[in-house]
Amino acid sequence: MTACRLCDASLHPVVDFGPMPVANGFLTPDRYAEEPRFPLDVAVCPACHMVQLVHLVDETTMFNDDYAFFSSTSKGMSRHFEAFAAQVRADWLGDDPFVVELGCNDGIMLRHFGGGRHLGIEPSGNVADAARQIGLDVKSSFFTADLADAIRAERGPADAILGANVVCHIPYLHSVLDGVKRLLGPEGVFIFEDPYIGDILEKTSYDQIYDEHVYYFSLLSVQALAARHGLEVVDVARQPVHGGELRYTLAHAGAHAIRPAVDALRTEEKARGLDRIETYDGFAEAVAASRAELRAVIAEIRARGERVVGYGATSKSTTVLNYCGLGPDDIEYISDITPTKIGRYSPGAHIPIRAHSTFVDDPPAYALLFAWNHAREIMAKEAAWMAGGGRFITYVPRVSVS
Ligand code: SAH
Ligand code: TMP
Ligand code: ZN
């Protein structure tokens, strides 16, 4: 059996999704022949409780000059990151702070620190350029301990290191945490947020599992990791974005008082069994049941001759479509507002991605909501379509038509 990437204990298998394409690998038909496939299987470590992918896709296959995900596409996320930046400033920063952000993408959060000393670390060239265009200082690299040493030598210690939806992408977390330990000033904080395994279990949101997400954190697993690097979790807070995330604040051990939320959530996670493998076995059963239900709902609609389209060509949709075996005969096209995705085809399932105007001009009876994490924003936008009889199919937290 494979060993835990972080502590070497033998992993316990949870779900094997079978061969999958790159989740964000939206492509044109001339590239179908060379489209790569990778085993997607997730496991849990019985010792440090870290849920993780067993097989990995090379990081440059996913993060390169053709990265499809532009953070600022969502207005809701723009507001979220404005509030995130304000909270960091109010809670942890004094005058003239040096703020480093890992995976700053197009600058959706770092822009709020743009007036002061700041540095973004962003390996995907196209999104890094978008951040530079709004005046941000961005280094096109993967964050590692060596890079942290170089940044400190050149610019001094960081008061805050931030990361949203990026730490869980990085396989070599020991190097990242070593780098954080060495780059942070004595009172500095490392604040990051990522999808929460507690939410994934609760909502059977298995579509969070795809190649980019190497780890599915809990407070328990992050505490175990931090302790190996002389760091500790001093605060934790649930976030309603991306289907449910946790924001962790780490500091040098002993540097700051630990806030009460940390012990409270630790107790809750133990009560919910996040430290027991049986909990994850139950999740595996729920995932298989969700697939069977979604396939049945779509087959029934298609048998009546009604049209179904997808809404939001998310990375998450790649797991759902390929795991459930849905293709262009089931889903006519996927509506999306991202210019780089429109005109391409979905990874593996090869469903065309169309502009939102297609959806508006020729409305279908049903839309399978892949961007369910933006449901509120989307339902508001599509109120007229729904009033005219249009219906959303969702699969989180359970398969339903509304
Ligand atoms: N923070 C943004 C972007 C998340 S997408 C948001 O929350 O919307 C993840 C980003 O992390 C991508 O832009 C990717 O290029 C970047 N990334 C991946 N590996 C990284 C690494 N090792 N160091 C820094 N950034 C990385
Ligand atoms: P995300 O779930 O990873 O944030 O990706 C959301 C995807 O959904 C992205 O490709 C943009 C798309 N989208 C729409 O097409 N319409 C919308 O109104 C929103 C909010 C997102
Ligand atoms: Zn482990």
CSV table of C-alpha atoms and ligand atoms in Angstrom, one decimal:
chain,number,residue,atom,x,y,z
A,1,MET,CA,0.0,0.0,0.0
A,2,THR,CA,1.2,3.5,-0.7
A,3,ALA,CA,2.6,5.6,2.1
A,4,CYS,CA,1.2,8.9,3.4
A,5,ARG,CA,3.0,11.8,1.6
A,6,LEU,CA,3.4,13.6,4.9
A,7,CYS,CA,4.1,11.0,7.6
A,8,ASP,CA,4.9,7.7,5.9
A,9,ALA,CA,2.1,5.6,7.5
A,10,SER,CA,0.3,3.2,5.2
A,11,LEU,CA,-2.7,4.9,3.5
A,12,HIS,CA,-6.3,3.5,3.6
A,13,PRO,CA,-8.0,3.7,0.2
A,14,VAL,CA,-11.2,5.7,0.0
A,15,VAL,CA,-12.5,6.2,-3.5
A,16,ASP,CA,-11.0,5.1,-6.9
A,17,PHE,CA,-12.6,7.3,-9.6
A,18,GLY,CA,-10.7,5.6,-12.4
A,19,PRO,CA,-8.8,7.3,-15.2
A,20,MET,CA,-9.4,11.0,-15.5
A,21,PRO,CA,-8.3,13.8,-17.7
A,22,VAL,CA,-6.7,17.0,-16.4
A,23,ALA,CA,-9.6,18.8,-14.6
A,24,ASN,CA,-8.9,22.2,-16.1
A,25,GLY,CA,-7.7,20.8,-19.4
A,26,PHE,CA,-10.4,22.3,-21.7
A,27,LEU,CA,-9.3,21.5,-25.2
A,28,THR,CA,-10.0,21.7,-28.9
A,29,PRO,CA,-10.8,18.5,-31.0
A,30,ASP,CA,-7.4,18.5,-32.7
A,31,ARG,CA,-5.9,17.7,-29.2
A,32,TYR,CA,-8.2,14.7,-28.4
A,33,ALA,CA,-5.7,12.1,-29.6
A,34,GLU,CA,-3.0,13.4,-27.2
A,35,GLU,CA,-5.3,14.1,-24.2
A,36,PRO,CA,-3.6,12.6,-21.1
A,37,ARG,CA,-5.4,10.5,-18.5
A,38,PHE,CA,-4.3,9.8,-14.9
A,39,PRO,CA,-5.6,7.6,-12.2
A,40,LEU,CA,-7.7,9.6,-9.7
A,41,ASP,CA,-7.9,7.9,-6.4
A,42,VAL,CA,-8.1,9.3,-2.9
A,43,ALA,CA,-7.0,7.8,0.4
A,44,VAL,CA,-6.8,8.7,4.1
A,45,CYS,CA,-3.9,8.4,6.4
A,46,PRO,CA,-4.8,6.6,9.6
A,47,ALA,CA,-2.0,8.2,11.5
A,48,CYS,CA,-2.1,12.0,10.6
A,49,HIS,CA,-5.7,11.9,9.2
A,50,MET,CA,-4.6,13.7,6.0
A,51,VAL,CA,-6.9,12.8,3.1
A,52,GLN,CA,-4.9,12.9,-0.1
A,53,LEU,CA,-4.5,11.7,-3.7
A,54,VAL,CA,-2.5,8.6,-4.3
A,55,HIS,CA,-1.4,9.4,-7.8
A,56,LEU,CA,-0.2,12.9,-8.9
A,57,VAL,CA,-0.3,14.8,-12.1
A,58,ASP,CA,2.9,16.7,-12.9
A,59,GLU,CA,2.4,20.3,-11.7
A,60,THR,CA,3.5,21.9,-15.0
A,61,THR,CA,0.8,19.8,-16.8
A,62,MET,CA,-1.8,21.7,-14.7
A,63,PHE,CA,-0.2,25.1,-14.0
A,64,ASN,CA,1.3,26.7,-17.1
A,65,ASP,CA,0.8,29.6,-19.5
A,66,ASP,CA,-2.6,28.2,-20.5
A,67,TYR,CA,-4.2,28.0,-17.1
A,68,ALA,CA,-8.0,28.1,-17.5
A,69,PHE,CA,-9.1,29.5,-14.1
A,70,PHE,CA,-9.2,33.3,-13.7
A,71,SER,CA,-10.2,34.0,-10.1
A,72,SER,CA,-11.8,37.4,-10.8
A,73,THR,CA,-14.5,35.8,-13.1
A,74,SER,CA,-16.7,35.5,-10.0
A,75,LYS,CA,-18.0,38.7,-8.4
A,76,GLY,CA,-18.9,36.9,-5.2
A,77,MET,CA,-15.3,35.7,-4.9
A,78,SER,CA,-14.0,39.3,-5.5
A,79,ARG,CA,-16.1,40.4,-2.5
A,80,HIS,CA,-14.9,37.5,-0.4
A,81,PHE,CA,-11.2,38.3,-1.0
A,82,GLU,CA,-11.8,42.0,-0.3
A,83,ALA,CA,-13.1,40.9,3.1
A,84,PHE,CA,-10.3,38.4,3.6
A,85,ALA,CA,-7.7,41.1,3.0
A,86,ALA,CA,-9.5,43.5,5.4
A,87,GLN,CA,-9.6,40.9,8.1
A,88,VAL,CA,-5.9,40.1,7.8
A,89,ARG,CA,-5.1,43.8,8.0
A,90,ALA,CA,-7.3,44.4,11.0
A,91,ASP,CA,-6.3,41.2,13.0
A,92,TRP,CA,-2.7,40.8,12.2
A,93,LEU,CA,-0.9,43.7,10.5
A,94,GLY,CA,0.7,46.9,11.7
A,95,ASP,CA,2.3,49.7,9.7
A,96,ASP,CA,4.2,49.0,6.5
A,97,PRO,CA,3.7,45.2,6.4
A,98,PHE,CA,5.3,42.9,3.9
A,99,VAL,CA,2.6,40.6,2.5
A,100,VAL,CA,3.4,37.5,0.3
A,101,GLU,CA,0.6,35.6,-1.5
A,102,LEU,CA,1.0,32.1,-2.8
A,103,GLY,CA,-1.0,31.4,-6.0
A,104,CYS,CA,-2.2,35.0,-6.3
A,105,ASN,CA,-3.7,34.2,-9.8
A,106,ASP,CA,-5.0,37.4,-11.4
A,107,GLY,CA,-4.5,39.4,-8.2
A,108,ILE,CA,-8.1,39.0,-6.9
A,109,MET,CA,-6.8,39.3,-3.3
A,110,LEU,CA,-3.3,40.8,-3.6
A,111,ARG,CA,-4.7,43.9,-5.3
A,112,HIS,CA,-5.9,45.0,-1.8
A,113,PHE,CA,-2.2,45.0,-0.7
A,114,GLY,CA,-0.9,46.6,-3.9
A,115,GLY,CA,-0.2,50.0,-2.4
A,116,GLY,CA,2.4,48.5,0.1
A,117,ARG,CA,5.2,46.0,0.2
A,118,HIS,CA,3.9,42.9,-1.5
A,119,LEU,CA,4.9,39.9,-3.6
A,120,GLY,CA,2.7,37.4,-5.4
A,121,ILE,CA,4.1,33.9,-6.3
A,122,GLU,CA,2.2,32.6,-9.3
A,123,PRO,CA,3.6,29.9,-11.6
A,124,SER,CA,0.8,30.1,-14.3
A,125,GLY,CA,2.1,32.7,-16.7
A,126,ASN,CA,-1.1,33.9,-18.2
A,127,VAL,CA,-2.9,34.7,-14.9
A,128,ALA,CA,0.4,36.2,-13.4
A,129,ASP,CA,0.4,38.6,-16.3
A,130,ALA,CA,-3.2,39.6,-15.6
A,131,ALA,CA,-2.0,40.5,-12.0
A,132,ARG,CA,0.9,42.4,-13.4
A,133,GLN,CA,-1.4,44.4,-15.6
A,134,ILE,CA,-3.1,45.8,-12.5
A,135,GLY,CA,0.3,46.9,-11.1
A,136,LEU,CA,1.2,44.0,-8.9
A,137,ASP,CA,4.6,42.6,-8.3
A,138,VAL,CA,4.4,38.9,-9.2
A,139,LYS,CA,7.1,36.2,-9.4
A,140,SER,CA,6.3,33.4,-11.8
A,141,SER,CA,7.5,30.4,-9.7
A,142,PHE,CA,6.3,27.5,-7.7
A,143,PHE,CA,6.7,28.3,-3.9
A,144,THR,CA,9.3,26.1,-2.2
A,145,ALA,CA,11.7,26.4,0.8
A,146,ASP,CA,14.5,27.6,-1.6
A,147,LEU,CA,12.3,30.3,-3.0
A,148,ALA,CA,11.4,31.4,0.5
A,149,ASP,CA,15.1,31.8,1.4
A,150,ALA,CA,15.7,33.9,-1.7
A,151,ILE,CA,12.7,36.1,-0.9
A,152,ARG,CA,13.8,36.7,2.6
A,153,ALA,CA,17.4,37.5,1.5
A,154,GLU,CA,16.2,40.0,-1.0
A,155,ARG,CA,13.2,41.6,0.8
A,156,GLY,CA,13.3,40.6,4.5
A,157,PRO,CA,10.8,38.7,6.7
A,158,ALA,CA,7.1,38.5,5.8
A,159,ASP,CA,4.5,39.8,8.2
A,160,ALA,CA,1.8,37.7,6.5
A,161,ILE,CA,1.9,34.8,4.0
A,162,LEU,CA,-1.5,34.2,2.4
A,163,GLY,CA,-2.8,31.5,0.2
A,164,ALA,CA,-6.4,30.7,-1.0
A,165,ASN,CA,-7.1,27.5,-2.8
A,166,VAL,CA,-3.4,26.8,-3.4
A,167,VAL,CA,-1.8,25.1,-0.4
A,168,CYS,CA,-4.0,22.0,-1.0
A,169,HIS,CA,-2.6,21.9,-4.6
A,170,ILE,CA,1.0,21.5,-3.5
A,171,PRO,CA,2.3,17.9,-3.0
A,172,TYR,CA,5.6,18.9,-1.3
A,173,LEU,CA,4.0,20.5,1.8
A,174,HIS,CA,7.1,19.9,3.9
A,175,SER,CA,9.1,22.2,1.7
A,176,VAL,CA,6.2,24.8,1.7
A,177,LEU,CA,6.0,24.8,5.5
A,178,ASP,CA,9.8,24.9,5.9
A,179,GLY,CA,9.7,27.9,3.6
A,180,VAL,CA,6.9,29.5,5.6
A,181,LYS,CA,8.8,28.9,8.8
A,182,ARG,CA,11.9,30.6,7.4
A,183,LEU,CA,10.2,33.5,5.6
A,184,LEU,CA,7.9,34.6,8.4
A,185,GLY,CA,9.0,37.2,10.9
A,186,PRO,CA,8.8,36.4,14.6
A,187,GLU,CA,5.2,37.6,14.9
A,188,GLY,CA,4.2,36.7,11.3
A,189,VAL,CA,1.2,34.7,10.3
A,190,PHE,CA,0.5,32.2,7.5
A,191,ILE,CA,-3.2,32.3,6.6
A,192,PHE,CA,-4.6,29.9,4.1
A,193,GLU,CA,-8.0,28.5,3.2
A,194,ASP,CA,-8.9,25.4,1.2
A,195,PRO,CA,-11.9,23.1,0.7
A,196,TYR,CA,-12.8,21.5,4.0
A,197,ILE,CA,-13.1,17.7,4.2
A,198,GLY,CA,-15.8,18.1,6.8
A,199,ASP,CA,-18.0,19.8,4.2
A,200,ILE,CA,-17.1,17.3,1.5
A,201,LEU,CA,-18.2,14.4,3.8
A,202,GLU,CA,-21.3,16.2,4.9
A,203,LYS,CA,-22.5,17.1,1.4
A,204,THR,CA,-21.0,14.2,-0.6
A,205,SER,CA,-19.3,16.9,-2.7
A,206,TYR,CA,-17.0,14.4,-4.3
A,207,ASP,CA,-16.5,16.8,-7.2
A,208,GLN,CA,-14.0,18.7,-5.1
A,209,ILE,CA,-11.7,15.7,-5.7
A,210,TYR,CA,-9.6,16.2,-8.8
A,211,ASP,CA,-6.0,16.3,-9.9
A,212,GLU,CA,-5.2,19.8,-8.6
A,213,HIS,CA,-6.5,19.1,-5.1
A,214,VAL,CA,-3.8,16.9,-3.7
A,215,TYR,CA,-4.9,17.3,-0.1
A,216,TYR,CA,-8.3,17.6,1.6
A,217,PHE,CA,-7.5,19.3,4.9
A,218,SER,CA,-9.1,19.1,8.3
A,219,LEU,CA,-8.0,21.0,11.4
A,220,LEU,CA,-6.7,17.7,12.8
A,221,SER,CA,-4.5,17.0,9.8
A,222,VAL,CA,-3.2,20.6,9.5
A,223,GLN,CA,-2.3,20.6,13.2
A,224,ALA,CA,-0.3,17.4,12.7
A,225,LEU,CA,1.5,19.0,9.8
A,226,ALA,CA,2.2,22.3,11.5
A,227,ALA,CA,3.6,20.6,14.5
A,228,ARG,CA,6.3,19.0,12.4
A,229,HIS,CA,7.6,22.4,11.4
A,230,GLY,CA,7.6,24.4,14.7
A,231,LEU,CA,4.3,26.1,13.7
A,232,GLU,CA,0.9,25.9,15.3
A,233,VAL,CA,-2.7,26.7,14.3
A,234,VAL,CA,-3.7,29.8,16.3
A,235,ASP,CA,-7.1,30.4,14.7
A,236,VAL,CA,-9.5,28.7,12.4
A,237,ALA,CA,-12.8,29.8,10.8
A,238,ARG,CA,-15.2,28.1,8.4
A,239,GLN,CA,-15.9,30.0,5.1
A,240,PRO,CA,-19.0,29.6,2.9
A,241,VAL,CA,-17.1,29.8,-0.4
A,242,HIS,CA,-16.2,27.0,-2.8
A,243,GLY,CA,-18.7,24.7,-1.2
A,244,GLY,CA,-17.3,25.1,2.3
A,245,GLU,CA,-13.7,25.9,3.3
A,246,LEU,CA,-11.6,26.3,6.4
A,247,ARG,CA,-9.3,29.3,6.9
A,248,TYR,CA,-6.3,28.4,9.0
A,249,THR,CA,-4.0,30.9,10.7
A,250,LEU,CA,-0.6,29.5,11.6
A,251,ALA,CA,2.2,31.2,13.6
A,252,HIS,CA,5.6,30.2,15.1
A,253,ALA,CA,4.8,27.9,18.0
A,254,GLY,CA,4.2,30.0,21.1
A,255,ALA,CA,4.2,33.4,19.3
A,256,HIS,CA,0.5,34.1,19.6
A,257,ALA,CA,-2.3,32.9,22.0
A,258,ILE,CA,-4.4,30.1,20.5
A,259,ARG,CA,-8.0,31.4,19.9
A,260,PRO,CA,-10.9,29.3,21.4
A,261,ALA,CA,-12.2,28.4,17.9
A,262,VAL,CA,-9.3,26.0,17.5
A,263,ASP,CA,-10.1,23.7,20.5
A,264,ALA,CA,-13.8,23.9,19.7
A,265,LEU,CA,-13.4,22.7,16.2
A,266,ARG,CA,-10.9,20.0,17.2
A,267,THR,CA,-13.5,18.6,19.6
A,268,GLU,CA,-16.2,18.8,16.9
A,269,GLU,CA,-14.0,17.0,14.3
A,270,LYS,CA,-13.3,14.1,16.8
A,271,ALA,CA,-17.0,13.9,17.5
A,272,ARG,CA,-17.7,13.7,13.8
A,273,GLY,CA,-15.1,10.9,13.4
A,274,LEU,CA,-12.7,12.7,11.1
A,275,ASP,CA,-10.0,10.7,12.8
A,276,ARG,CA,-11.6,7.3,12.0
A,277,ILE,CA,-11.3,5.4,8.7
A,278,GLU,CA,-14.9,4.1,9.0
A,279,THR,CA,-16.1,7.7,8.4
A,280,TYR,CA,-14.3,7.7,5.0
A,281,ASP,CA,-15.7,4.3,4.1
A,282,GLY,CA,-19.2,5.7,4.6
A,283,PHE,CA,-18.3,8.6,2.2
A,284,ALA,CA,-17.2,6.1,-0.5
A,285,GLU,CA,-20.7,4.5,-0.3
A,286,ALA,CA,-22.4,7.8,-0.5
A,287,VAL,CA,-20.4,8.8,-3.6
A,288,ALA,CA,-21.4,5.6,-5.5
A,289,ALA,CA,-25.1,6.2,-4.5
A,290,SER,CA,-24.9,9.8,-5.8
A,291,ARG,CA,-23.5,8.7,-9.1
A,292,ALA,CA,-26.4,6.2,-9.6
A,293,GLU,CA,-29.0,8.8,-8.7
A,294,LEU,CA,-27.6,11.5,-11.0
A,295,ARG,CA,-27.4,9.1,-14.0
A,296,ALA,CA,-31.0,7.9,-13.4
A,297,VAL,CA,-32.3,11.5,-13.2
A,298,ILE,CA,-30.6,12.5,-16.4
A,299,ALA,CA,-31.6,9.3,-18.3
A,300,GLU,CA,-35.2,9.9,-17.3
A,301,ILE,CA,-35.2,13.5,-18.6
A,302,ARG,CA,-33.4,12.5,-21.9
A,303,ALA,CA,-35.9,9.6,-22.4
A,304,ARG,CA,-38.7,12.2,-22.4
A,305,GLY,CA,-36.8,14.0,-25.1
A,306,GLU,CA,-36.0,17.1,-23.0
A,307,ARG,CA,-32.7,19.0,-23.4
A,308,VAL,CA,-30.2,19.2,-20.6
A,309,VAL,CA,-27.2,21.6,-20.6
A,310,GLY,CA,-24.5,22.1,-18.1
A,311,TYR,CA,-24.1,25.4,-16.2
A,312,GLY,CA,-20.5,26.4,-15.3
A,313,ALA,CA,-17.6,24.5,-16.9
A,314,THR,CA,-15.9,24.1,-13.5
A,315,SER,CA,-12.9,21.9,-12.8
A,316,LYS,CA,-15.3,20.1,-10.5
A,317,SER,CA,-17.4,19.1,-13.5
A,318,THR,CA,-14.6,17.1,-14.9
A,319,THR,CA,-14.8,14.6,-12.0
A,320,VAL,CA,-18.6,14.4,-12.2
A,321,LEU,CA,-18.9,14.0,-16.0
A,322,ASN,CA,-16.1,11.4,-16.3
A,323,TYR,CA,-17.0,9.5,-13.1
A,324,CYS,CA,-20.7,9.4,-14.0
A,325,GLY,CA,-20.0,8.6,-17.7
A,326,LEU,CA,-22.0,11.5,-19.0
A,327,GLY,CA,-21.2,12.9,-22.5
A,328,PRO,CA,-22.6,15.1,-25.3
A,329,ASP,CA,-25.6,12.8,-25.8
A,330,ASP,CA,-26.7,13.6,-22.2
A,331,ILE,CA,-25.5,17.2,-21.8
A,332,GLU,CA,-25.8,19.3,-25.0
A,333,TYR,CA,-23.3,21.9,-24.1
A,334,ILE,CA,-22.0,23.7,-21.0
A,335,SER,CA,-22.7,27.4,-20.6
A,336,ASP,CA,-19.7,29.4,-19.2
A,337,ILE,CA,-18.6,33.1,-18.9
A,338,THR,CA,-14.9,32.5,-19.1
A,339,PRO,CA,-13.5,33.7,-22.5
A,340,THR,CA,-10.7,31.1,-22.5
A,341,LYS,CA,-13.1,28.2,-22.0
A,342,ILE,CA,-15.8,29.2,-24.6
A,343,GLY,CA,-15.3,27.4,-27.9
A,344,ARG,CA,-13.3,24.6,-26.3
A,345,TYR,CA,-14.5,21.2,-25.1
A,346,SER,CA,-14.7,19.7,-21.6
A,347,PRO,CA,-11.9,17.4,-20.6
A,348,GLY,CA,-12.6,13.7,-21.2
A,349,ALA,CA,-16.3,14.0,-21.9
A,350,HIS,CA,-15.8,16.4,-24.8
A,351,ILE,CA,-18.9,18.5,-24.3
A,352,PRO,CA,-18.8,21.9,-26.1
A,353,ILE,CA,-18.4,25.0,-23.9
A,354,ARG,CA,-20.7,27.8,-25.1
A,355,ALA,CA,-21.1,31.4,-24.2
A,356,HIS,CA,-23.8,32.4,-21.8
A,357,SER,CA,-25.6,34.1,-24.7
A,358,THR,CA,-26.3,30.6,-26.2
A,359,PHE,CA,-28.1,29.7,-23.0
A,360,VAL,CA,-30.1,32.9,-23.1
A,361,ASP,CA,-31.0,32.8,-26.8
A,362,ASP,CA,-32.1,29.1,-26.9
A,363,PRO,CA,-33.0,28.2,-23.3
A,364,PRO,CA,-33.0,24.5,-22.4
A,365,ALA,CA,-35.6,22.8,-20.1
A,366,TYR,CA,-32.9,21.7,-17.6
A,367,ALA,CA,-29.5,22.9,-16.5
A,368,LEU,CA,-27.1,20.7,-14.5
A,369,LEU,CA,-25.6,23.1,-12.1
A,370,PHE,CA,-21.8,22.3,-12.0
A,371,ALA,CA,-21.0,25.7,-10.4
A,372,TRP,CA,-23.2,24.9,-7.4
A,373,ASN,CA,-20.8,26.8,-5.1
A,374,HIS,CA,-22.0,30.0,-6.9
A,375,ALA,CA,-25.7,29.0,-6.7
A,376,ARG,CA,-26.9,32.2,-5.1
A,377,GLU,CA,-25.2,34.4,-7.7
A,378,ILE,CA,-26.4,32.1,-10.6
A,379,MET,CA,-30.0,31.6,-9.4
A,380,ALA,CA,-30.4,35.4,-9.1
A,381,LYS,CA,-29.0,35.8,-12.7
A,382,GLU,CA,-31.4,33.1,-14.1
A,383,ALA,CA,-34.5,34.1,-12.2
A,384,ALA,CA,-36.4,34.8,-15.5
A,385,TRP,CA,-35.4,31.4,-17.0
A,386,MET,CA,-36.6,29.7,-13.8
A,387,ALA,CA,-39.8,31.7,-13.8
A,388,GLY,CA,-40.4,30.5,-17.4
A,389,GLY,CA,-40.2,26.9,-16.2
A,390,GLY,CA,-36.4,26.3,-16.5
A,391,ARG,CA,-35.2,23.8,-13.8
A,392,PHE,CA,-31.8,23.3,-12.2
A,393,ILE,CA,-30.5,19.8,-11.5
A,394,THR,CA,-28.1,19.7,-8.6
A,395,TYR,CA,-26.2,16.9,-7.0
A,396,VAL,CA,-24.9,18.6,-3.8
A,397,PRO,CA,-25.8,18.0,-1.1
A,398,ARG,CA,-28.0,15.4,-2.8
A,399,VAL,CA,-29.4,14.8,-6.3
A,400,SER,CA,-32.4,16.9,-6.8
A,401,VAL,CA,-34.4,18.9,-9.5
A,402,SER,CA,-35.7,22.3,-8.5
B,1,SAH,N1,-5.9,32.2,-5.0
B,1,SAH,C1,-6.7,32.2,-6.2
B,1,SAH,C2,-6.3,31.1,-7.2
B,1,SAH,C3,-6.5,29.7,-6.8
B,1,SAH,S1,-6.1,28.6,-8.2
B,1,SAH,C4,-8.2,31.9,-5.8
B,1,SAH,O1,-8.4,31.5,-4.7
B,1,SAH,O2,-9.0,32.2,-6.6
B,1,SAH,C5,-4.6,28.0,-7.6
B,1,SAH,C6,-3.4,28.9,-8.1
B,1,SAH,O3,-2.2,28.4,-7.5
B,1,SAH,C7,-3.2,28.8,-9.6
B,1,SAH,O4,-3.2,30.1,-10.1
B,1,SAH,C8,-1.8,28.1,-9.7
B,1,SAH,O5,-1.0,28.5,-10.8
B,1,SAH,C9,-1.2,28.4,-8.4
B,1,SAH,N2,-0.1,27.5,-7.9
B,1,SAH,C10,-0.1,26.1,-8.1
B,1,SAH,N3,1.0,25.6,-7.5
B,1,SAH,C11,1.6,26.6,-6.8
B,1,SAH,C12,2.8,26.7,-6.0
B,1,SAH,N4,3.6,25.6,-5.7
B,1,SAH,N5,3.2,27.9,-5.5
B,1,SAH,C13,2.4,29.0,-5.8
B,1,SAH,N6,1.3,29.0,-6.6
B,1,SAH,C14,0.9,27.8,-7.1
B,2,TMP,P1,-15.3,27.7,-9.8
B,2,TMP,O1,-16.4,26.9,-9.2
B,2,TMP,O2,-14.0,26.9,-9.8
B,2,TMP,O3,-15.2,29.1,-9.1
B,2,TMP,O4,-15.6,27.9,-11.3
B,2,TMP,C1,-16.8,28.6,-11.7
B,2,TMP,C2,-17.0,28.4,-13.2
B,2,TMP,O5,-18.4,28.7,-13.5
B,2,TMP,C3,-16.1,29.3,-14.0
B,2,TMP,O6,-15.7,28.6,-15.2
B,2,TMP,C4,-17.1,30.5,-14.4
B,2,TMP,C5,-18.4,29.8,-14.4
B,2,TMP,N1,-19.5,30.7,-14.1
B,2,TMP,C6,-20.5,31.0,-15.0
B,2,TMP,O7,-20.4,30.5,-16.2
B,2,TMP,N2,-21.5,31.8,-14.7
B,2,TMP,C7,-21.5,32.4,-13.4
B,2,TMP,O8,-22.4,33.2,-13.2
B,2,TMP,C8,-20.5,32.1,-12.5
B,2,TMP,C9,-20.6,32.7,-11.1
B,2,TMP,C10,-19.5,31.2,-12.8
B,3,ZN,ZN,0.0,10.7,7.4
